[in-house]
Coordinates of C-alpha atoms in Angstrom, one line a residue:
Chain W
M1 CA -15.0 -22.3 -13.0
T2 CA -14.2 -19.7 -15.6
D3 CA -10.8 -18.2 -16.0
V4 CA -10.7 -14.8 -14.3
K5 CA -8.6 -13.3 -17.0
S6 CA -11.2 -14.0 -19.6
L7 CA -13.8 -11.8 -17.9
S8 CA -14.4 -8.2 -18.9
P9 CA -12.6 -5.6 -16.8
G10 CA -15.9 -4.6 -15.3
R11 CA -16.7 -8.1 -14.2
Q12 CA -13.2 -8.6 -12.8
T13 CA -13.7 -5.6 -10.6
L14 CA -17.1 -6.9 -9.6
R15 CA -15.5 -10.2 -8.7
R16 CA -12.8 -8.6 -6.6
L17 CA -15.4 -6.6 -4.8
V18 CA -17.6 -9.6 -3.9
L19 CA -14.5 -11.5 -2.8
N20 CA -13.2 -8.7 -0.5
P21 CA -14.1 -9.5 3.1
S22 CA -14.4 -5.8 4.2
V23 CA -16.8 -5.1 1.4
L24 CA -18.8 -8.3 2.2
I25 CA -19.1 -7.7 5.9
G26 CA -19.5 -3.9 5.8
G27 CA -21.9 -4.1 2.8
T28 CA -24.1 -6.7 4.6
L29 CA -24.2 -4.6 7.7
V30 CA -25.0 -1.5 5.8
A31 CA -27.7 -3.3 3.9
M32 CA -29.3 -4.5 7.2
I33 CA -29.3 -0.9 8.5
L34 CA -30.9 0.3 5.3
A35 CA -33.5 -2.3 5.7
L36 CA -34.1 -1.2 9.3
A37 CA -34.6 2.4 8.1
I38 CA -36.9 1.5 5.3
L39 CA -39.0 -1.1 7.2
A40 CA -39.1 0.9 10.4
P41 CA -43.0 1.0 10.6
V42 CA -43.4 -2.7 10.3
L43 CA -40.7 -3.8 12.7
G44 CA -43.0 -3.7 15.8
T45 CA -42.3 -0.1 16.4
R46 CA -44.8 2.5 17.7
D47 CA -44.9 6.2 17.2
P48 CA -41.4 7.2 18.2
N49 CA -42.6 10.6 19.5
E50 CA -45.5 9.3 21.6
L51 CA -45.2 10.4 25.2
S52 CA -46.4 8.6 28.2
T53 CA -45.9 10.3 31.6
S54 CA -46.8 7.2 33.5
N55 CA -44.0 5.1 31.8
R56 CA -41.1 7.4 32.2
L57 CA -37.7 5.6 32.5
K58 CA -39.2 2.1 32.5
P59 CA -36.4 -0.5 32.3
P60 CA -35.8 -2.6 29.1
G61 CA -38.4 -5.4 28.6
Y62 CA -41.0 -3.5 30.6
E63 CA -44.6 -4.6 29.9
G64 CA -47.5 -2.3 31.1
T65 CA -50.2 -0.1 30.0
M66 CA -50.5 3.3 28.6
R67 CA -53.4 5.8 28.6
V68 CA -54.6 6.8 25.2
Y69 CA -57.4 9.2 24.2
T70 CA -59.8 7.9 21.5
D71 CA -63.2 9.0 20.2
E72 CA -64.8 6.8 22.9
G73 CA -62.9 8.5 25.6
R74 CA -59.9 7.6 27.8
M75 CA -58.7 4.0 27.7
K76 CA -55.7 1.9 28.6
V77 CA -53.8 -0.1 26.1
P78 CA -51.0 -2.6 26.7
V79 CA -47.5 -1.5 25.8
W80 CA -44.2 -3.2 25.7
Y81 CA -40.8 -1.4 25.9
P82 CA -38.2 -3.8 24.5
L83 CA -35.3 -1.4 25.2
G84 CA -37.0 0.6 27.9
A85 CA -38.6 4.1 27.9
D86 CA -36.8 7.4 28.0
T87 CA -37.3 10.4 30.3
L88 CA -40.6 11.3 28.6
G89 CA -41.8 7.7 28.4
R90 CA -41.1 7.4 24.7
D91 CA -40.2 3.9 23.3
V92 CA -36.4 3.7 23.0
Y93 CA -36.6 0.8 20.6
S94 CA -38.8 2.6 18.2
R95 CA -36.7 5.8 18.5
I96 CA -33.5 3.9 17.7
V97 CA -35.1 2.1 14.6
Y98 CA -36.6 5.4 13.2
G99 CA -33.2 7.0 14.1
A100 CA -31.6 5.0 11.4
R101 CA -33.5 7.0 8.8
I102 CA -32.0 10.3 9.8
S103 CA -28.5 9.0 10.0
L104 CA -28.7 7.5 6.5
V105 CA -30.5 10.5 5.0
V106 CA -27.9 12.9 6.5
G107 CA -25.0 10.7 5.6
V108 CA -26.1 10.1 1.9
S109 CA -27.2 13.7 1.4
V110 CA -24.0 15.1 2.8
A111 CA -21.9 12.8 0.6
G112 CA -23.9 13.6 -2.5
I113 CA -23.9 17.4 -2.1
S114 CA -20.2 17.6 -1.0
I115 CA -19.2 15.5 -4.0
A116 CA -21.4 17.6 -6.4
L117 CA -19.9 20.8 -5.2
G118 CA -16.4 19.5 -4.8
V119 CA -16.4 18.1 -8.4
L120 CA -17.6 21.4 -9.7
F121 CA -15.0 23.5 -8.0
G122 CA -12.3 20.9 -8.3
L123 CA -12.7 20.6 -12.1
I124 CA -12.7 24.4 -12.4
A125 CA -9.7 24.8 -10.1
G126 CA -7.8 22.0 -11.9
Y127 CA -8.5 23.1 -15.4
F128 CA -8.8 26.8 -15.4
R129 CA -5.4 27.8 -14.0
Y130 CA -6.4 31.5 -13.4
L131 CA -9.2 30.4 -11.1
D132 CA -7.1 27.9 -9.3
G133 CA -5.4 30.3 -6.9
V134 CA -8.6 31.9 -5.6
I135 CA -10.6 28.7 -5.2
M136 CA -7.7 26.9 -3.4
R137 CA -7.0 29.8 -1.1
V138 CA -10.7 29.8 0.0
M139 CA -10.6 26.0 0.4
D140 CA -7.3 26.3 2.5
G141 CA -9.0 28.8 4.7
L142 CA -12.1 26.6 5.2
M143 CA -9.8 23.7 6.0
A144 CA -8.0 25.7 8.6
I145 CA -11.2 25.7 10.7
P146 CA -11.5 22.3 12.5
A147 CA -14.4 20.5 10.9
I148 CA -16.7 20.0 13.9
L149 CA -16.2 23.6 15.0
L150 CA -16.9 24.8 11.5
A151 CA -20.2 22.7 11.5
I152 CA -21.1 24.2 14.9
A153 CA -20.5 27.7 13.7
V154 CA -22.7 27.2 10.6
V155 CA -25.4 25.5 12.5
S156 CA -25.5 28.3 15.0
V157 CA -26.8 30.8 12.5
F158 CA -29.6 28.6 11.2
N159 CA -32.7 27.3 13.0
A160 CA -32.2 23.7 14.1
G161 CA -33.4 21.1 11.7
V162 CA -32.3 18.4 9.2
M163 CA -31.5 20.9 6.4
S164 CA -29.3 23.1 8.5
V165 CA -27.4 20.1 9.9
I166 CA -26.8 18.9 6.3
I167 CA -25.5 22.3 5.2
A168 CA -23.4 22.5 8.4
I169 CA -21.7 19.1 7.6
V170 CA -21.3 19.8 3.9
V171 CA -19.3 23.0 4.3
P172 CA -16.3 21.3 6.0
E173 CA -16.4 18.4 3.6
V174 CA -16.3 20.3 0.3
P175 CA -12.7 21.5 0.5
R176 CA -11.4 17.9 0.9
V177 CA -13.3 16.8 -2.3
V178 CA -12.1 19.8 -4.2
R179 CA -8.5 18.9 -3.3
L180 CA -9.0 15.3 -4.5
V181 CA -10.7 16.2 -7.8
R182 CA -8.2 19.0 -8.5
S183 CA -5.2 16.7 -8.0
I184 CA -6.7 14.1 -10.4
V185 CA -7.5 16.8 -13.0
L186 CA -3.9 18.2 -12.7
S187 CA -2.4 14.8 -13.5
I188 CA -4.9 13.8 -16.2
R189 CA -4.8 17.0 -18.2
E190 CA -1.2 16.3 -19.2
E191 CA -2.2 12.8 -20.7
P192 CA -1.7 12.5 -24.4
Y193 CA -5.4 11.5 -25.0
V194 CA -6.5 14.8 -23.4
E195 CA -4.2 16.8 -25.6
A196 CA -5.4 14.8 -28.5
A197 CA -9.0 15.7 -27.6
I198 CA -8.1 19.4 -27.3
T199 CA -6.3 19.3 -30.7
A200 CA -9.4 17.6 -32.2
G201 CA -11.4 20.7 -31.1
T202 CA -13.4 19.2 -28.2
R203 CA -15.3 21.9 -26.4
V204 CA -14.3 22.5 -22.8
P205 CA -17.4 21.1 -21.1
T206 CA -17.3 17.9 -23.2
L207 CA -13.6 17.6 -22.4
L208 CA -14.2 18.0 -18.7
I209 CA -17.2 15.7 -18.5
R210 CA -16.4 13.0 -20.9
H211 CA -12.6 12.7 -20.8
I212 CA -11.6 14.0 -17.4
L213 CA -14.5 13.3 -15.0
P214 CA -14.6 9.5 -15.4
N215 CA -11.1 9.3 -13.9
T216 CA -12.4 10.7 -10.6
L217 CA -15.2 8.1 -10.3
A218 CA -13.4 5.5 -8.4
P219 CA -11.6 7.8 -5.9
L220 CA -14.9 9.7 -5.4
I221 CA -16.8 6.5 -4.6
V222 CA -14.3 5.7 -2.0
Q223 CA -14.1 9.3 -0.6
G224 CA -18.0 9.4 -0.7
T225 CA -18.2 6.3 1.5
F226 CA -15.9 7.8 4.1
I227 CA -17.9 11.1 4.0
V228 CA -21.1 9.1 4.7
A229 CA -19.4 7.7 7.8
S230 CA -18.1 11.1 9.1
A231 CA -21.3 12.8 8.4
I232 CA -23.2 10.2 10.4
I233 CA -20.8 10.9 13.3
V234 CA -21.0 14.7 13.1
E235 CA -24.8 14.6 12.9
A236 CA -24.8 12.5 16.0
I237 CA -22.4 14.8 17.7
L238 CA -24.4 18.0 16.8
S239 CA -27.7 16.4 17.8
F240 CA -26.1 15.0 21.0
L241 CA -24.9 18.5 22.0
G242 CA -28.4 19.8 21.4
L243 CA -27.2 21.9 18.4
G244 CA -28.6 19.6 15.6
I245 CA -32.0 18.0 15.1
P246 CA -34.4 18.6 18.0
A247 CA -35.4 15.4 19.9
D248 CA -39.1 16.3 20.1
E249 CA -39.4 16.5 16.3
I250 CA -37.4 13.7 14.8
P251 CA -35.5 10.9 16.8
T252 CA -31.8 10.6 15.8
W253 CA -29.2 8.4 17.6
G254 CA -27.5 11.5 18.6
N255 CA -30.4 13.3 20.2
I256 CA -31.7 10.1 21.9
M257 CA -28.4 10.0 23.7
G258 CA -28.5 13.8 24.3
A259 CA -31.9 13.6 25.9
S260 CA -30.8 11.0 28.4
R261 CA -27.5 12.7 29.6
E262 CA -29.0 13.9 32.9
V263 CA -30.1 10.4 33.9
F264 CA -27.1 8.5 32.6
Q265 CA -25.8 7.5 36.0
L266 CA -29.0 5.6 36.9
H267 CA -30.1 4.6 33.4
P268 CA -26.9 4.1 31.3
H269 CA -28.6 1.8 28.8
L270 CA -30.4 4.9 27.4
I271 CA -27.1 6.1 26.1
L272 CA -25.3 2.8 25.5
Y273 CA -27.9 1.2 23.2
P274 CA -28.1 4.0 20.6
G275 CA -24.3 4.5 21.1
V276 CA -23.6 0.9 20.1
V277 CA -26.0 1.0 17.1
L278 CA -24.3 4.2 16.0
A279 CA -20.8 2.7 16.4
V280 CA -21.7 -0.4 14.5
T281 CA -23.2 1.6 11.6
V282 CA -20.1 3.8 11.3
L283 CA -17.9 0.8 11.5
A284 CA -19.8 -0.9 8.8
V285 CA -19.6 2.2 6.5
N286 CA -15.9 2.5 7.2
M287 CA -15.3 -1.1 6.5
L288 CA -17.1 -0.8 3.2
G289 CA -15.0 2.2 2.4
D290 CA -11.7 0.4 3.2
G291 CA -12.7 -2.5 1.0
L292 CA -13.8 -0.3 -1.8
R293 CA -10.6 1.6 -1.7
D294 CA -8.5 -1.6 -1.8
T295 CA -10.4 -3.0 -4.7
L296 CA -11.5 0.1 -6.8
D297 CA -8.7 2.5 -6.3
P298 CA -5.2 0.9 -6.5
R299 CA -3.6 4.3 -6.0
F300 CA -5.0 4.7 -2.6
A301 CA -4.5 1.1 -1.5
R302 CA -1.3 1.8 0.2
R303 CA -1.9 -0.6 3.1
V304 CA 1.4 -2.3 3.3
Chain A
M1 CA 16.1 29.1 6.5
V2 CA 15.2 32.5 7.7
F3 CA 13.8 33.3 4.4
Y4 CA 11.7 30.1 4.4
L5 CA 10.5 30.9 7.9
L6 CA 9.4 34.3 6.8
K7 CA 7.7 33.0 3.7
R8 CA 6.0 30.3 5.6
L9 CA 4.8 32.8 8.3
L10 CA 3.5 35.2 5.5
A11 CA 1.5 32.3 3.9
T12 CA -0.5 31.9 7.0
I13 CA -1.9 35.4 6.6
P14 CA -4.1 34.8 3.6
V15 CA -5.4 31.6 5.2
M16 CA -6.3 33.3 8.5
L17 CA -7.9 36.1 6.4
V18 CA -10.2 33.7 4.7
V19 CA -11.1 32.3 8.1
A20 CA -11.8 35.7 9.4
V21 CA -13.9 36.7 6.3
F22 CA -15.9 33.4 6.7
I23 CA -16.6 34.0 10.4
F24 CA -17.5 37.6 9.7
L25 CA -19.8 36.8 6.8
L26 CA -21.5 34.0 8.8
L27 CA -23.3 36.6 10.9
R28 CA -23.8 39.3 8.3
L29 CA -25.3 37.1 5.6
T30 CA -27.9 35.5 7.7
P31 CA -31.3 37.0 7.7
G32 CA -32.0 39.4 10.5
D33 CA -30.2 42.4 12.2
P34 CA -26.7 41.4 13.3
A35 CA -26.8 43.9 16.1
A36 CA -30.0 42.4 17.5
M37 CA -28.5 38.9 17.2
I38 CA -25.4 39.8 19.0
A39 CA -27.3 41.6 21.8
G40 CA -29.4 38.6 22.4
D41 CA -33.1 38.2 23.1
Y42 CA -33.4 40.5 26.1
A43 CA -31.6 43.5 24.8
S44 CA -33.1 47.0 24.9
D45 CA -33.3 49.2 21.8
A46 CA -30.6 51.5 23.3
Q47 CA -28.2 48.5 23.6
I48 CA -28.9 47.5 20.0
A49 CA -28.3 50.9 18.8
E50 CA -25.0 51.1 20.7
I51 CA -23.8 47.8 19.1
R52 CA -24.9 49.1 15.7
E53 CA -22.8 52.2 16.3
K54 CA -19.7 50.3 17.6
L55 CA -19.7 47.7 14.7
G56 CA -20.5 50.5 12.1
L57 CA -23.4 48.5 10.8
D58 CA -24.6 51.4 8.7
E59 CA -21.3 51.5 6.8
P60 CA -20.5 49.5 3.8
M61 CA -19.6 45.8 4.4
L62 CA -15.9 46.3 3.7
V63 CA -15.7 49.1 6.3
Q64 CA -17.5 46.9 8.7
F65 CA -15.1 44.1 8.2
G66 CA -12.2 46.6 8.7
I67 CA -13.7 47.8 12.0
W68 CA -14.3 44.2 13.2
L69 CA -10.8 43.1 12.4
G70 CA -9.3 46.3 13.8
N71 CA -11.1 45.5 17.1
I72 CA -9.8 42.0 17.2
F73 CA -6.2 43.2 16.7
Q74 CA -6.6 45.5 19.6
G75 CA -7.7 42.6 21.7
D76 CA -11.3 43.6 21.7
L77 CA -13.3 40.5 20.9
G78 CA -16.6 42.0 21.8
E79 CA -18.9 41.6 24.7
S80 CA -20.9 38.5 25.5
F81 CA -24.3 39.7 26.3
F82 CA -25.3 36.2 27.5
F83 CA -22.4 35.9 30.0
K84 CA -22.4 39.7 30.7
K85 CA -18.5 39.7 30.3
Q86 CA -15.9 40.6 27.8
V87 CA -15.3 37.6 25.5
S88 CA -11.5 37.9 26.0
E89 CA -12.0 37.5 29.8
L90 CA -14.3 34.5 29.2
I91 CA -11.7 32.9 27.0
V92 CA -8.9 33.4 29.5
A93 CA -10.9 31.9 32.3
R94 CA -11.7 28.8 30.2
I95 CA -8.2 28.1 28.8
E96 CA -6.7 26.1 31.6
P97 CA -9.0 23.1 31.5
T98 CA -8.8 22.8 27.7
L99 CA -5.1 23.1 27.7
S100 CA -4.7 20.5 30.4
L101 CA -7.1 18.1 28.6
S102 CA -5.2 18.5 25.3
L103 CA -1.9 18.1 26.8
V104 CA -2.7 14.9 28.8
T105 CA -4.4 13.5 25.7
I106 CA -1.3 14.1 23.5
I107 CA 1.1 12.7 26.0
L108 CA -1.2 9.6 26.4
T109 CA -1.6 9.3 22.7
V110 CA 2.0 9.5 21.7
S111 CA 3.2 7.1 24.5
I112 CA 0.6 4.6 23.4
A113 CA 0.4 5.0 19.6
V114 CA 4.0 5.3 18.6
P115 CA 5.3 2.1 20.4
M116 CA 2.1 0.3 19.2
G117 CA 2.9 1.3 15.6
V118 CA 6.6 0.4 15.8
I119 CA 6.0 -3.0 17.4
S120 CA 3.3 -4.0 14.9
A121 CA 5.5 -2.9 12.0
Y122 CA 8.4 -5.0 13.5
K123 CA 6.1 -8.0 14.1
Q124 CA 4.1 -7.5 10.9
G125 CA 1.4 -10.1 10.5
S126 CA 1.5 -11.2 14.2
W127 CA -1.6 -11.2 16.4
L128 CA -0.3 -7.9 18.0
D129 CA -0.2 -6.3 14.5
R130 CA -3.7 -7.6 13.7
L131 CA -4.9 -6.2 17.0
T132 CA -3.4 -2.9 16.2
M133 CA -5.0 -2.8 12.7
G134 CA -8.3 -3.9 14.1
F135 CA -8.2 -1.3 16.8
S136 CA -7.4 1.4 14.3
V137 CA -10.5 0.6 12.2
L138 CA -12.6 0.4 15.4
G139 CA -11.1 3.6 16.8
F140 CA -12.1 5.6 13.8
S141 CA -15.7 4.4 14.0
I142 CA -16.7 4.8 17.6
P143 CA -17.7 8.4 18.2
V144 CA -15.8 10.0 21.1
F145 CA -18.9 10.7 23.2
V146 CA -19.9 7.0 23.0
I147 CA -16.4 6.0 24.2
G148 CA -16.7 8.7 26.9
F149 CA -20.0 7.4 28.3
G150 CA -18.6 3.8 28.0
L151 CA -15.6 4.7 30.1
I152 CA -17.7 6.6 32.7
Y153 CA -20.0 3.5 32.9
V154 CA -17.2 1.1 33.5
F155 CA -14.6 3.1 35.4
S156 CA -16.8 5.6 37.3
L157 CA -20.1 3.9 37.9
K158 CA -19.1 0.3 38.2
L159 CA -15.6 0.4 39.5
A160 CA -15.7 3.8 41.1
W161 CA -12.0 4.5 40.3
F162 CA -12.5 7.9 38.8
P163 CA -14.9 10.8 39.3
V164 CA -17.9 10.8 36.9
Q165 CA -17.5 14.4 35.7
G166 CA -16.0 17.8 36.5
Y167 CA -12.6 19.4 36.7
D168 CA -10.2 20.4 39.5
R169 CA -7.9 23.2 38.8
I170 CA -4.2 22.3 38.8
S171 CA -3.6 24.8 41.6
E172 CA -5.8 22.7 43.9
G173 CA -3.5 19.7 43.6
L174 CA -1.9 17.6 41.0
W175 CA -3.6 14.3 41.8
G176 CA -7.1 15.8 41.8
W177 CA -6.4 17.5 38.5
L178 CA -5.1 14.3 36.8
R179 CA -7.9 12.1 38.3
H180 CA -10.4 14.3 36.6
L181 CA -8.5 14.2 33.3
I182 CA -7.6 10.6 32.8
L183 CA -11.0 9.3 31.5
P184 CA -11.7 12.3 29.2
A185 CA -8.2 12.1 27.9
L186 CA -8.5 8.4 27.4
A187 CA -11.8 8.8 25.5
L188 CA -10.3 11.6 23.3
S189 CA -7.1 9.7 22.6
V190 CA -8.8 6.6 21.1
I191 CA -9.3 8.1 17.6
F192 CA -5.8 9.7 17.8
V193 CA -4.2 6.5 18.8
A194 CA -6.0 4.7 15.9
F195 CA -4.8 7.4 13.5
I196 CA -1.2 7.7 14.6
A197 CA -0.5 4.0 15.3
R198 CA -1.6 3.2 11.8
M199 CA 0.6 5.9 10.3
T200 CA 3.6 4.9 12.4
R201 CA 3.2 1.3 11.4
T202 CA 3.1 2.2 7.7
S203 CA 6.2 4.6 7.7
V204 CA 8.2 2.3 9.9
L205 CA 7.5 -0.6 7.6
E206 CA 8.7 1.4 4.6
V207 CA 11.9 2.3 6.5
L208 CA 12.6 -1.2 7.7
G209 CA 13.3 -2.3 4.1
E210 CA 16.1 0.1 3.7
D211 CA 19.8 -0.7 3.3
Y212 CA 20.9 1.2 6.4
I213 CA 18.7 -0.9 8.6
R214 CA 20.5 -4.0 7.3
T215 CA 23.8 -2.3 7.8
A216 CA 22.9 -1.4 11.4
R217 CA 21.9 -5.0 12.1
A218 CA 25.1 -6.3 10.4
K219 CA 27.3 -4.3 12.6
G220 CA 25.6 -5.8 15.7
Q221 CA 23.3 -3.1 16.9
T222 CA 20.6 -4.4 19.2
E223 CA 17.2 -4.6 17.8
T224 CA 15.8 -1.9 20.1
K225 CA 18.5 0.4 19.0
V226 CA 17.8 -0.4 15.3
L227 CA 14.1 0.2 15.8
V228 CA 14.3 3.4 17.8
R229 CA 17.5 5.1 16.5
H230 CA 17.5 4.0 12.9
A231 CA 13.9 3.1 11.9
L232 CA 11.8 5.5 14.1
R233 CA 14.0 8.5 13.5
N234 CA 13.9 8.1 9.8
A235 CA 10.1 7.5 9.9
A236 CA 9.5 10.5 12.1
V237 CA 8.5 13.1 9.4
P238 CA 5.3 11.4 8.2
I239 CA 4.4 10.5 11.8
V240 CA 4.7 14.1 13.0
T241 CA 2.8 15.4 10.0
V242 CA -0.1 13.2 10.9
I243 CA 0.1 14.4 14.5
G244 CA -0.3 17.9 13.1
F245 CA -3.4 17.0 11.0
A246 CA -4.8 15.2 14.0
F247 CA -5.0 18.4 15.9
A248 CA -8.1 19.3 14.0
I249 CA -9.7 16.2 15.3
L250 CA -8.4 16.9 18.8
I251 CA -10.0 20.4 18.7
G252 CA -13.3 19.0 17.6
G253 CA -13.0 16.2 20.1
V254 CA -12.3 18.6 22.9
V255 CA -15.7 20.3 22.3
V256 CA -17.5 17.0 22.6
T257 CA -15.4 15.6 25.4
E258 CA -15.7 18.6 27.6
S259 CA -19.4 18.5 27.2
V260 CA -19.7 14.7 28.1
F261 CA -17.4 15.1 31.1
N262 CA -18.7 18.6 32.1
I263 CA -15.2 20.2 32.0
P264 CA -15.6 24.0 32.0
G265 CA -13.2 24.7 29.2
L266 CA -13.4 26.4 25.8
G267 CA -15.3 23.5 24.3
L268 CA -18.1 23.7 26.8
L269 CA -18.0 27.5 26.3
T270 CA -18.6 27.0 22.6
V271 CA -21.5 24.7 23.1
D272 CA -23.1 27.0 25.7
A273 CA -22.5 30.0 23.3
V274 CA -24.3 28.2 20.4
L275 CA -27.2 27.1 22.6
N276 CA -27.6 30.7 23.8
R277 CA -26.9 32.2 20.4
D278 CA -24.0 34.2 21.8
F279 CA -22.4 35.2 18.5
P280 CA -19.4 37.3 19.8
T281 CA -18.2 34.3 21.8
I282 CA -18.8 31.8 18.9
Q283 CA -16.8 34.0 16.5
A284 CA -13.9 34.5 19.0
V285 CA -13.7 30.8 19.8
V286 CA -13.7 29.6 16.2
L287 CA -11.1 32.2 15.3
L288 CA -8.9 31.2 18.2
F289 CA -9.1 27.5 17.6
S290 CA -8.4 28.1 13.9
L291 CA -5.4 30.2 14.7
V292 CA -4.1 27.6 17.0
Y293 CA -4.5 24.9 14.4
V294 CA -2.7 26.9 11.8
L295 CA 0.2 27.8 14.1
I296 CA 0.6 24.3 15.3
N297 CA 1.0 23.1 11.6
L298 CA 3.4 25.9 11.0
V299 CA 5.5 24.7 13.9
I300 CA 5.4 21.2 12.7
D301 CA 6.4 22.2 9.1
L302 CA 9.4 23.9 10.6
S303 CA 10.3 21.0 12.8
Y304 CA 11.1 18.9 9.8
T305 CA 14.5 20.4 9.6
V306 CA 15.3 19.2 13.1
L307 CA 13.8 15.8 12.6
D308 CA 15.5 15.2 9.3
P309 CA 18.7 17.1 8.6
R310 CA 18.4 16.1 5.0
I311 CA 15.5 18.6 4.6
R312 CA 17.0 22.0 4.0
Y313 CA 15.0 25.1 3.2

């Protein structure tokens, strides 16, 4: 076995990452959900939006037939509902598998957009002191509105859909990233090497991007992971409440649960199955985030 | 102290102003006629014209904002065309359930989370500590409505201990009121407990290493007294700060929980308002919740001097 100290710093970090149990378990679970999302069409699923009036609310494991209309006329084909059928006879298993796509797309897009905007405003606020006041007052104001409520308010003015849900979740996340980036910039800009770069005549954009931005990388990776988790939850909440992505267009874990609320007392599995999948996914992403924080970002690893 | 109080009060004004501007712009910057959006789908042309007149929609944006803010300060939050009522009346009618739910949740949370955090800090590394830490990761990850339905499934459907949904007014009897609130408050408190127990553990752990704890033990204080009077009191400031932040989660959680348990409070009102595109109500509720959140954090800031006499402003 090679001596750990002889490895390059990058390899040492990689080694610590792989050996961290949270990263390992969380990462594996996230990879599995990612596989579920990508491989959805070949995992024995059917069209998640296909309706079947004769198979409404069939129990898990139900095997039966379904009428389909082809060029040769009406015919019956066998169907199997591994996790049962919902109020409109749609296959819950297929809907849950396809639902993984939306959760991940929303989670990753929200994290990406929030970080891009947060870095932009955070760098500006941290470096250009005369803009700091204005930007931070606006961010304070946005942070004074509870996140879910802000997302609900934003979504209320748009038409329901994936894009509007992403925007609605990005708005409350941006101020948190701005604060993080700004605080790092404020501490880094006093470092001698930054002053040296200024003295050497480095232009401001180069200074910000090459000398200051790399310091935000580790905290942003950690923060980004947590944003993915919270975005997945908020999307589920919005769609569950019927304010997010409509159930008849794209299945999401939240709207599968929302569509089954009326029949929960008799068919609790319709809500409990997607609920468990949702919880496991968020747990996996949070574990990954915890592990990343402990290994990548010693400043934030204050777990005593 | 008085000076600080005044300064701190004044500092909330720009924050609330940004909130107000944001809520105001939300409706004005979206495509379409704000008057038509406020009036709803079934409004007549005369109604729309009346709203247009009242909000001064033909005036410049800044004047419109002034009119809107002026109305709010006079207690006129506008009229909900969907509910056919003044928004202020709607809010007053819906406050009791929300206040009750929040109150029961906070009492439940603090009475579970603080002892949990203190004990797991005291017995660091024990199975109880591991359980607390595991629970805090889990509590963060399970969305409140999943917990809510899980609790309904076990305690209402299987065991039939509690009603499935609904709300009884407190004036109709204390027991009925509490019975309807226990499950929703429990569901809502999970994430809170996770958050606060973890923070309590961390700050008590930090304090336990201090010299005065050793001194207290050396002079023969009982362990309970050491923990409560010496450790917890000194660890109180960060714990209370976290409780303040957690109010944002509580307010968001209230909206979801009321919807799951069908409690006719402000949260359910918000959801109904959005589903029916009832903009005056949405604006008022968001403004109200933000104001409450800002004021609670103000009170918490000021409470530091009581909790820790070393802090002087």
